[in-house]
Amino acid sequence: MYVNKESSRKYIFGPVPSRRLGLSLGIDIIPHKICTLDCLYCEVGRTNCLSVKKEHFYSVDSIIEEFEREYISLKDSLDVVTITGSGEPTLNEDLDEIATRVKKISEHPVAILTNSTKITDEKVAEALKKFDIVVPSIDAASQDVFKKINRPEESLDIEKINEALVKFSNDFDGKLLIELLLVKDINDSETELKKISDIVKRCRYESLQLNTVFRPPAYTGTRGLNESELIDVFLKMKSFGIKVERVSNFIKTFSHEAGDEKERVFELLTMRPCTVYEVASVFGISVEKSELIINDYLSKSQLSEEEHDSKKFYFSSLKK
Ligand code: SF4
C-alpha cells in the first residue's frame, strides 16, 4: 500500500478509498521499508531491510494517541480502520496490543493487510484473530514461484506459510478476504493457479480478489496482466471452484459503474470471444439475461458465433 502521511501525522494516513473495504483510515506500524518479502511489484519500493524478526518499533501509546485524535475528527466519514504500512505489519511485536487498543476506540471494523508470511508464528496468528477483517496475500504455491515473485527472506517456506494460512482461516471468526496479485509469466501459469486454488479452497474465506501490476513496480520490467488475460484467470479460478471477485480496471468498470450493461457486454466480446456462461459470470448477471443481450446483437449482425469444443462462443463481427 502506498502511504502518504500529512506532516502532523506519524502513523495515521488517509482516509483512502478501497473498493473492497470502503473509506479506510490507515495506521502504519512499520518503518519504511522493513518487510519479510521484496516483491517484484511492490509499490512502496524495494525492501531495504529484509527480515523476519519481530521488533518493538514504536511506542504503542504514541500510535494510539495519534489514532484516537484523528479517528475522533474523521469517524463520521469512515467505513473501516486498516492496519497496514510501508512494510509487513505483523513484524511489529506489539501487534496484539495495538489491535486490542484500536478496537476499544474504533466503532468501525478493524482490518489488517498482511503478506501472510508470519502467520506460521502462533503469537502472530493469535494477534490476527483480534481483527474483524484479515486481508492476506497468496501469490504462489510453489517455492520457485514464491522466490521469483516475492523474493522472500531466505528462511521462508511457502508450503509452511500456506498450510498455516489454511489453519488460521479455519480458526478465525472474522472475514477473510484473500488477495492474489498476478505478474505476467511468473505466477499466471495454469499449473500455479491450480495449486493456489487448491490452497484457497481449503481456507474458510469470503472471497479471493485478483489484482495485477497497476502502479510503478519496485523492479522495472515487472509486467501485469492485460484485461483479457485477467478475465481468463478470473474464469479459470471460477472453474476451479473459487469464490473469486471481479477486479482489474476492466472488470471493475464493467461490473460496478453505472452505464449500459449491453454496451459493456459488447465491449467484452470485442475484446475476446466468450460463451453465454462466461458473460454471465464476468458481469454477475443471470445466464438468461446474458442470452437476451447476446441474441439482440446477433439479430443485428453485430455479433457472430462459432462452435469450439462443443461450446458456442460469441464475438464482435467487427473483428472478422
Ligand atoms: S509484502 Fe511485498 S508488496 Fe507488501 S510491502 Fe512487502 S515487499 Fe511490498
Short mmCIF file of C-alpha atoms and ligand atoms in Angstrom, two decimals:
data_model
loop_
_atom_site.label_atom_id
_atom_site.label_comp_id
_atom_site.label_asym_id
_atom_site.label_seq_id
_atom_site.Cartn_x
_atom_site.Cartn_y
_atom_site.Cartn_z
CA MET A 1 0.00 0.00 0.00
CA TYR A 2 1.25 3.49 -0.84
CA VAL A 3 1.39 5.52 2.36
CA ASN A 4 1.30 9.29 2.12
CA LYS A 5 1.14 10.89 5.53
CA GLU A 6 0.48 14.51 6.43
CA SER A 7 3.35 16.13 8.32
CA SER A 8 1.33 16.38 11.56
CA ARG A 9 0.89 12.63 11.49
CA LYS A 10 3.47 9.95 12.08
CA TYR A 11 1.37 6.79 11.93
CA ILE A 12 -2.04 7.69 10.54
CA PHE A 13 -2.87 8.20 6.85
CA GLY A 14 -5.99 8.66 4.80
CA PRO A 15 -8.87 8.22 4.69
CA VAL A 16 -8.16 6.37 1.46
CA PRO A 17 -10.80 4.69 -0.70
CA SER A 18 -10.58 0.94 -1.06
CA ARG A 19 -13.01 -0.91 -3.31
CA ARG A 20 -13.15 -3.90 -1.01
CA LEU A 21 -13.18 -2.15 2.34
CA GLY A 22 -14.66 1.27 1.61
CA LEU A 23 -13.22 4.51 3.03
CA SER A 24 -10.36 3.50 5.26
CA LEU A 25 -8.29 5.28 7.91
CA GLY A 26 -4.84 3.68 7.81
CA ILE A 27 -2.40 3.04 10.63
CA ASP A 28 1.18 2.42 9.55
CA ILE A 29 3.01 0.45 12.23
CA ILE A 30 6.23 -0.42 10.37
CA PRO A 31 9.14 1.86 9.48
CA HIS A 32 9.85 2.21 5.74
CA LYS A 33 10.68 -0.33 4.42
CA ILE A 34 11.07 -3.40 6.60
CA CYS A 35 9.48 -6.49 5.15
CA THR A 36 9.78 -10.27 5.05
CA LEU A 37 9.49 -10.02 1.27
CA ASP A 38 10.90 -7.88 -1.52
CA CYS A 39 8.13 -8.29 -4.08
CA LEU A 40 8.81 -7.51 -7.73
CA TYR A 41 5.61 -5.47 -7.89
CA CYS A 42 5.87 -3.60 -4.57
CA GLU A 43 4.56 -0.06 -4.95
CA VAL A 44 6.35 1.13 -1.80
CA GLY A 45 9.76 0.46 -3.39
CA ARG A 46 12.49 -2.13 -2.84
CA THR A 47 12.85 -3.64 0.63
CA ASN A 48 15.90 -2.19 2.34
CA CYS A 49 15.58 -4.39 5.41
CA LEU A 50 14.59 -7.96 4.52
CA SER A 51 13.81 -9.51 7.88
CA VAL A 52 11.57 -11.99 9.69
CA LYS A 53 12.46 -10.64 13.14
CA LYS A 54 9.62 -9.05 15.11
CA GLU A 55 10.52 -5.82 16.88
CA HIS A 56 9.07 -3.13 19.15
CA PHE A 57 9.32 -0.40 16.55
CA TYR A 58 7.34 2.39 18.18
CA SER A 59 5.74 3.32 21.46
CA VAL A 60 2.24 1.84 21.40
CA ASP A 61 0.97 4.82 23.44
CA SER A 62 2.09 7.27 20.75
CA ILE A 63 0.38 5.24 17.98
CA ILE A 64 -2.85 5.03 19.96
CA GLU A 65 -2.79 8.73 20.95
CA GLU A 66 -2.45 9.81 17.33
CA PHE A 67 -5.06 7.32 16.18
CA GLU A 68 -7.59 8.47 18.77
CA ARG A 69 -7.10 12.14 17.87
CA GLU A 70 -7.51 11.56 14.13
CA TYR A 71 -10.25 8.98 14.46
CA ILE A 72 -12.48 11.26 16.55
CA SER A 73 -12.36 14.01 13.93
CA LEU A 74 -12.81 11.67 10.93
CA LYS A 75 -15.01 8.85 12.14
CA ASP A 76 -18.25 10.08 10.57
CA SER A 77 -16.79 9.66 7.09
CA LEU A 78 -15.19 6.21 7.58
CA ASP A 79 -16.13 2.62 6.78
CA VAL A 80 -13.13 0.85 8.27
CA VAL A 81 -9.81 1.28 10.10
CA THR A 82 -6.91 -0.59 8.48
CA ILE A 83 -3.54 -1.55 9.90
CA THR A 84 -1.03 -1.76 7.11
CA GLY A 85 2.08 0.13 6.21
CA SER A 86 5.30 0.63 4.39
CA GLY A 87 6.31 -2.95 5.16
CA GLU A 88 4.84 -6.07 6.77
CA PRO A 89 2.72 -5.07 9.83
CA THR A 90 2.98 -8.49 11.52
CA LEU A 91 6.68 -7.73 12.13
CA ASN A 92 5.52 -5.34 14.83
CA GLU A 93 5.94 -7.21 18.14
CA ASP A 94 3.16 -5.10 19.66
CA LEU A 95 0.53 -6.06 17.09
CA ASP A 96 -1.70 -7.78 19.64
CA GLU A 97 -1.74 -4.77 21.97
CA ILE A 98 -2.21 -2.32 19.09
CA ALA A 99 -5.17 -4.35 17.74
CA THR A 100 -6.77 -4.60 21.18
CA ARG A 101 -6.46 -0.88 21.88
CA VAL A 102 -7.54 0.27 18.40
CA LYS A 103 -10.60 -1.96 18.65
CA LYS A 104 -11.54 -0.39 22.00
CA ILE A 105 -11.61 3.05 20.37
CA SER A 106 -12.97 2.23 16.93
CA GLU A 107 -16.68 2.00 16.26
CA HIS A 108 -15.79 0.65 12.81
CA PRO A 109 -14.47 -2.76 11.81
CA VAL A 110 -10.71 -3.02 12.12
CA ALA A 111 -8.82 -4.69 9.27
CA ILE A 112 -5.22 -5.71 8.62
CA LEU A 113 -3.38 -6.27 5.34
CA THR A 114 -0.67 -8.91 5.59
CA ASN A 115 1.58 -10.83 3.23
CA SER A 116 0.83 -13.97 5.34
CA THR A 117 4.48 -14.90 5.91
CA LYS A 118 4.39 -14.55 9.73
CA ILE A 119 1.16 -16.49 10.11
CA THR A 120 3.28 -19.56 10.97
CA ASP A 121 4.15 -17.76 14.23
CA GLU A 122 1.47 -18.70 16.77
CA LYS A 123 1.63 -15.33 18.53
CA VAL A 124 1.07 -13.55 15.22
CA ALA A 125 -1.85 -15.84 14.36
CA GLU A 126 -3.38 -15.09 17.79
CA ALA A 127 -2.95 -11.34 17.25
CA LEU A 128 -4.56 -11.59 13.80
CA LYS A 129 -7.61 -13.22 15.36
CA LYS A 130 -8.30 -9.91 17.17
CA PHE A 131 -9.17 -8.26 13.85
CA ASP A 132 -12.61 -8.11 12.27
CA ILE A 133 -11.17 -8.40 8.77
CA VAL A 134 -7.88 -10.02 7.69
CA VAL A 135 -6.68 -9.49 4.12
CA PRO A 136 -3.83 -11.98 3.49
CA SER A 137 -1.95 -12.35 0.21
CA ILE A 138 -1.19 -15.56 -1.58
CA ASP A 139 0.83 -15.06 -4.76
CA ALA A 140 2.41 -18.51 -5.05
CA ALA A 141 2.09 -22.14 -4.05
CA SER A 142 5.50 -23.40 -5.23
CA GLN A 143 8.77 -22.32 -3.68
CA ASP A 144 10.38 -21.43 -7.04
CA VAL A 145 7.48 -19.13 -7.99
CA PHE A 146 7.46 -17.67 -4.45
CA LYS A 147 11.17 -16.87 -4.80
CA LYS A 148 10.68 -15.22 -8.18
CA ILE A 149 7.68 -13.04 -7.41
CA ASN A 150 8.09 -12.30 -3.68
CA ARG A 151 11.88 -12.52 -3.30
CA PRO A 152 11.49 -13.76 0.33
CA GLU A 153 13.87 -13.72 3.27
CA GLU A 154 15.79 -17.00 2.89
CA SER A 155 14.20 -18.94 5.77
CA LEU A 156 10.65 -18.60 4.41
CA ASP A 157 8.95 -21.69 3.04
CA ILE A 158 5.76 -21.14 1.04
CA GLU A 159 4.29 -24.56 1.76
CA LYS A 160 4.52 -23.97 5.52
CA ILE A 161 3.08 -20.46 5.12
CA ASN A 162 0.14 -21.63 3.03
CA GLU A 163 -0.59 -24.51 5.43
CA ALA A 164 -0.57 -22.03 8.33
CA LEU A 165 -2.93 -19.76 6.36
CA VAL A 166 -5.36 -22.66 5.85
CA LYS A 167 -5.24 -23.44 9.57
CA PHE A 168 -5.65 -19.80 10.57
CA SER A 169 -8.62 -19.30 8.26
CA ASN A 170 -10.43 -22.23 9.86
CA ASP A 171 -9.80 -20.92 13.40
CA PHE A 172 -10.67 -17.29 12.60
CA ASP A 173 -14.20 -16.00 13.21
CA GLY A 174 -13.90 -12.78 11.21
CA LYS A 175 -13.90 -12.02 7.49
CA LEU A 176 -11.01 -13.35 5.42
CA LEU A 177 -10.55 -11.57 2.09
CA ILE A 178 -7.65 -13.20 0.21
CA GLU A 179 -5.64 -11.30 -2.42
CA LEU A 180 -3.74 -12.76 -5.35
CA LEU A 181 -1.51 -10.43 -7.34
CA LEU A 182 -0.68 -11.67 -10.81
CA VAL A 183 2.59 -10.94 -12.58
CA LYS A 184 2.89 -11.81 -16.25
CA ASP A 185 4.84 -15.03 -16.90
CA ILE A 186 5.66 -15.51 -13.20
CA ASN A 187 2.60 -16.78 -11.30
CA ASP A 188 -0.06 -16.87 -14.03
CA SER A 189 0.51 -20.39 -15.40
CA GLU A 190 -2.38 -22.85 -15.26
CA THR A 191 -0.30 -25.16 -13.02
CA GLU A 192 0.46 -22.47 -10.43
CA LEU A 193 -3.10 -21.10 -10.47
CA LYS A 194 -4.45 -24.61 -9.88
CA LYS A 195 -2.05 -25.12 -6.95
CA ILE A 196 -3.04 -21.74 -5.47
CA SER A 197 -6.72 -22.55 -5.87
CA ASP A 198 -6.21 -25.90 -4.09
CA ILE A 199 -4.88 -23.96 -1.08
CA VAL A 200 -7.62 -21.31 -1.21
CA LYS A 201 -10.32 -23.98 -1.41
CA ARG A 202 -9.15 -25.42 1.92
CA CYS A 203 -9.49 -22.00 3.57
CA ARG A 204 -12.61 -20.58 5.18
CA TYR A 205 -12.73 -17.32 3.25
CA GLU A 206 -15.19 -14.82 1.91
CA SER A 207 -13.65 -14.13 -1.48
CA LEU A 208 -10.43 -14.09 -3.48
CA GLN A 209 -9.58 -10.83 -5.16
CA LEU A 210 -7.46 -10.79 -8.29
CA ASN A 211 -5.07 -7.94 -8.74
CA THR A 212 -2.19 -7.12 -11.05
CA VAL A 213 0.54 -4.53 -11.52
CA PHE A 214 -1.26 -1.19 -11.94
CA ARG A 215 1.33 1.14 -10.38
CA PRO A 216 5.07 1.55 -10.96
CA PRO A 217 6.69 -1.63 -9.56
CA ALA A 218 9.82 -1.85 -7.40
CA TYR A 219 11.58 -3.80 -10.16
CA THR A 220 11.36 -2.48 -13.69
CA GLY A 221 10.30 -5.00 -16.28
CA THR A 222 7.65 -6.45 -13.94
CA ARG A 223 4.53 -6.67 -16.06
CA GLY A 224 0.90 -7.00 -15.10
CA LEU A 225 -1.74 -8.95 -16.99
CA ASN A 226 -3.84 -7.16 -19.55
CA GLU A 227 -7.61 -7.02 -19.27
CA SER A 228 -8.23 -10.03 -21.44
CA GLU A 229 -5.65 -12.13 -19.54
CA LEU A 230 -7.22 -11.11 -16.23
CA ILE A 231 -10.60 -12.24 -17.45
CA ASP A 232 -9.03 -15.58 -18.45
CA VAL A 233 -7.65 -16.01 -14.94
CA PHE A 234 -10.95 -14.90 -13.41
CA LEU A 235 -12.84 -17.54 -15.39
CA LYS A 236 -10.20 -20.19 -14.71
CA MET A 237 -10.35 -19.61 -10.94
CA LYS A 238 -14.16 -19.78 -11.10
CA SER A 239 -13.92 -23.09 -12.94
CA PHE A 240 -11.64 -24.35 -10.13
CA GLY A 241 -14.48 -23.57 -7.71
CA ILE A 242 -13.02 -20.39 -6.18
CA LYS A 243 -15.21 -17.53 -4.92
CA VAL A 244 -13.32 -15.01 -6.99
CA GLU A 245 -14.11 -11.32 -7.10
CA ARG A 246 -14.27 -9.38 -10.30
CA VAL A 247 -11.44 -6.92 -10.30
CA SER A 248 -8.96 -5.07 -12.53
CA ASN A 249 -9.82 -1.73 -14.06
CA PHE A 250 -11.69 -3.51 -16.80
CA ILE A 251 -13.88 -5.84 -14.76
CA LYS A 252 -14.39 -3.20 -12.09
CA THR A 253 -15.61 -0.72 -14.69
CA PHE A 254 -17.82 -3.33 -16.22
CA SER A 255 -19.28 -4.60 -13.01
CA HIS A 256 -19.70 -1.69 -10.70
CA GLU A 257 -20.09 1.55 -12.56
CA ALA A 258 -23.30 2.90 -13.92
CA GLY A 259 -23.82 2.64 -17.65
CA ASP A 260 -25.31 0.45 -20.27
CA GLU A 261 -24.72 -3.21 -19.42
CA LYS A 262 -25.45 -4.17 -23.01
CA GLU A 263 -22.67 -1.96 -24.29
CA ARG A 264 -20.28 -3.38 -21.75
CA VAL A 265 -21.09 -6.93 -22.85
CA PHE A 266 -20.45 -5.87 -26.43
CA GLU A 267 -17.12 -4.32 -25.46
CA LEU A 268 -16.09 -7.55 -23.75
CA LEU A 269 -16.97 -9.57 -26.86
CA THR A 270 -14.98 -7.14 -28.99
CA MET A 271 -12.01 -7.92 -26.81
CA ARG A 272 -12.35 -11.71 -26.65
CA PRO A 273 -14.84 -14.46 -27.63
CA CYS A 274 -16.91 -15.72 -24.70
CA THR A 275 -19.68 -18.23 -24.03
CA VAL A 276 -23.03 -17.11 -22.60
CA TYR A 277 -21.94 -18.56 -19.26
CA GLU A 278 -18.69 -16.61 -19.26
CA VAL A 279 -20.51 -13.35 -19.98
CA ALA A 280 -22.92 -14.10 -17.12
CA SER A 281 -20.01 -14.90 -14.83
CA VAL A 282 -17.92 -11.81 -15.66
CA PHE A 283 -20.86 -9.43 -15.10
CA GLY A 284 -22.57 -11.34 -12.30
CA ILE A 285 -25.82 -11.46 -14.28
CA SER A 286 -28.13 -14.40 -14.99
CA VAL A 287 -27.50 -16.70 -17.96
CA GLU A 288 -30.95 -15.72 -19.30
CA LYS A 289 -30.06 -12.02 -19.23
CA SER A 290 -26.73 -12.70 -20.88
CA GLU A 291 -28.56 -14.70 -23.61
CA LEU A 292 -31.04 -11.88 -24.18
CA ILE A 293 -28.26 -9.32 -24.65
CA ILE A 294 -26.26 -11.59 -26.98
CA ASN A 295 -29.33 -12.54 -29.05
CA ASP A 296 -30.16 -8.89 -29.56
CA TYR A 297 -26.70 -8.19 -31.01
CA LEU A 298 -26.85 -11.39 -33.09
CA SER A 299 -30.17 -10.29 -34.61
CA LYS A 300 -28.49 -7.02 -35.71
CA SER A 301 -25.49 -8.98 -37.07
CA GLN A 302 -23.21 -7.13 -34.69
CA LEU A 303 -22.09 -10.39 -33.07
CA SER A 304 -21.06 -13.68 -34.66
CA GLU A 305 -20.96 -17.15 -33.18
CA GLU A 306 -18.58 -20.03 -33.62
CA GLU A 307 -18.51 -23.51 -32.09
CA HIS A 308 -15.36 -24.82 -30.43
CA ASP A 309 -15.10 -27.94 -28.21
CA SER A 310 -18.92 -28.26 -28.28
CA LYS A 311 -19.26 -24.76 -26.82
CA LYS A 312 -20.70 -21.72 -28.58
CA PHE A 313 -18.51 -18.62 -28.48
CA TYR A 314 -19.72 -15.12 -29.35
CA PHE A 315 -17.56 -12.31 -30.61
CA SER A 316 -17.90 -8.96 -32.27
CA SER A 317 -18.46 -9.22 -36.04
CA LEU A 318 -16.24 -6.16 -36.38
CA LYS A 319 -13.28 -8.39 -35.60
CA LYS A 320 -13.72 -10.55 -38.70
S1 SF4 B 1 4.79 -7.77 1.09
FE1 SF4 B 1 5.61 -7.25 -0.89
S2 SF4 B 1 4.20 -5.69 -1.63
FE2 SF4 B 1 3.88 -5.82 0.58
S3 SF4 B 1 5.27 -4.28 1.45
FE3 SF4 B 1 6.39 -6.23 1.44
S4 SF4 B 1 7.53 -6.16 -0.48
FE4 SF4 B 1 5.91 -4.62 -0.64
#
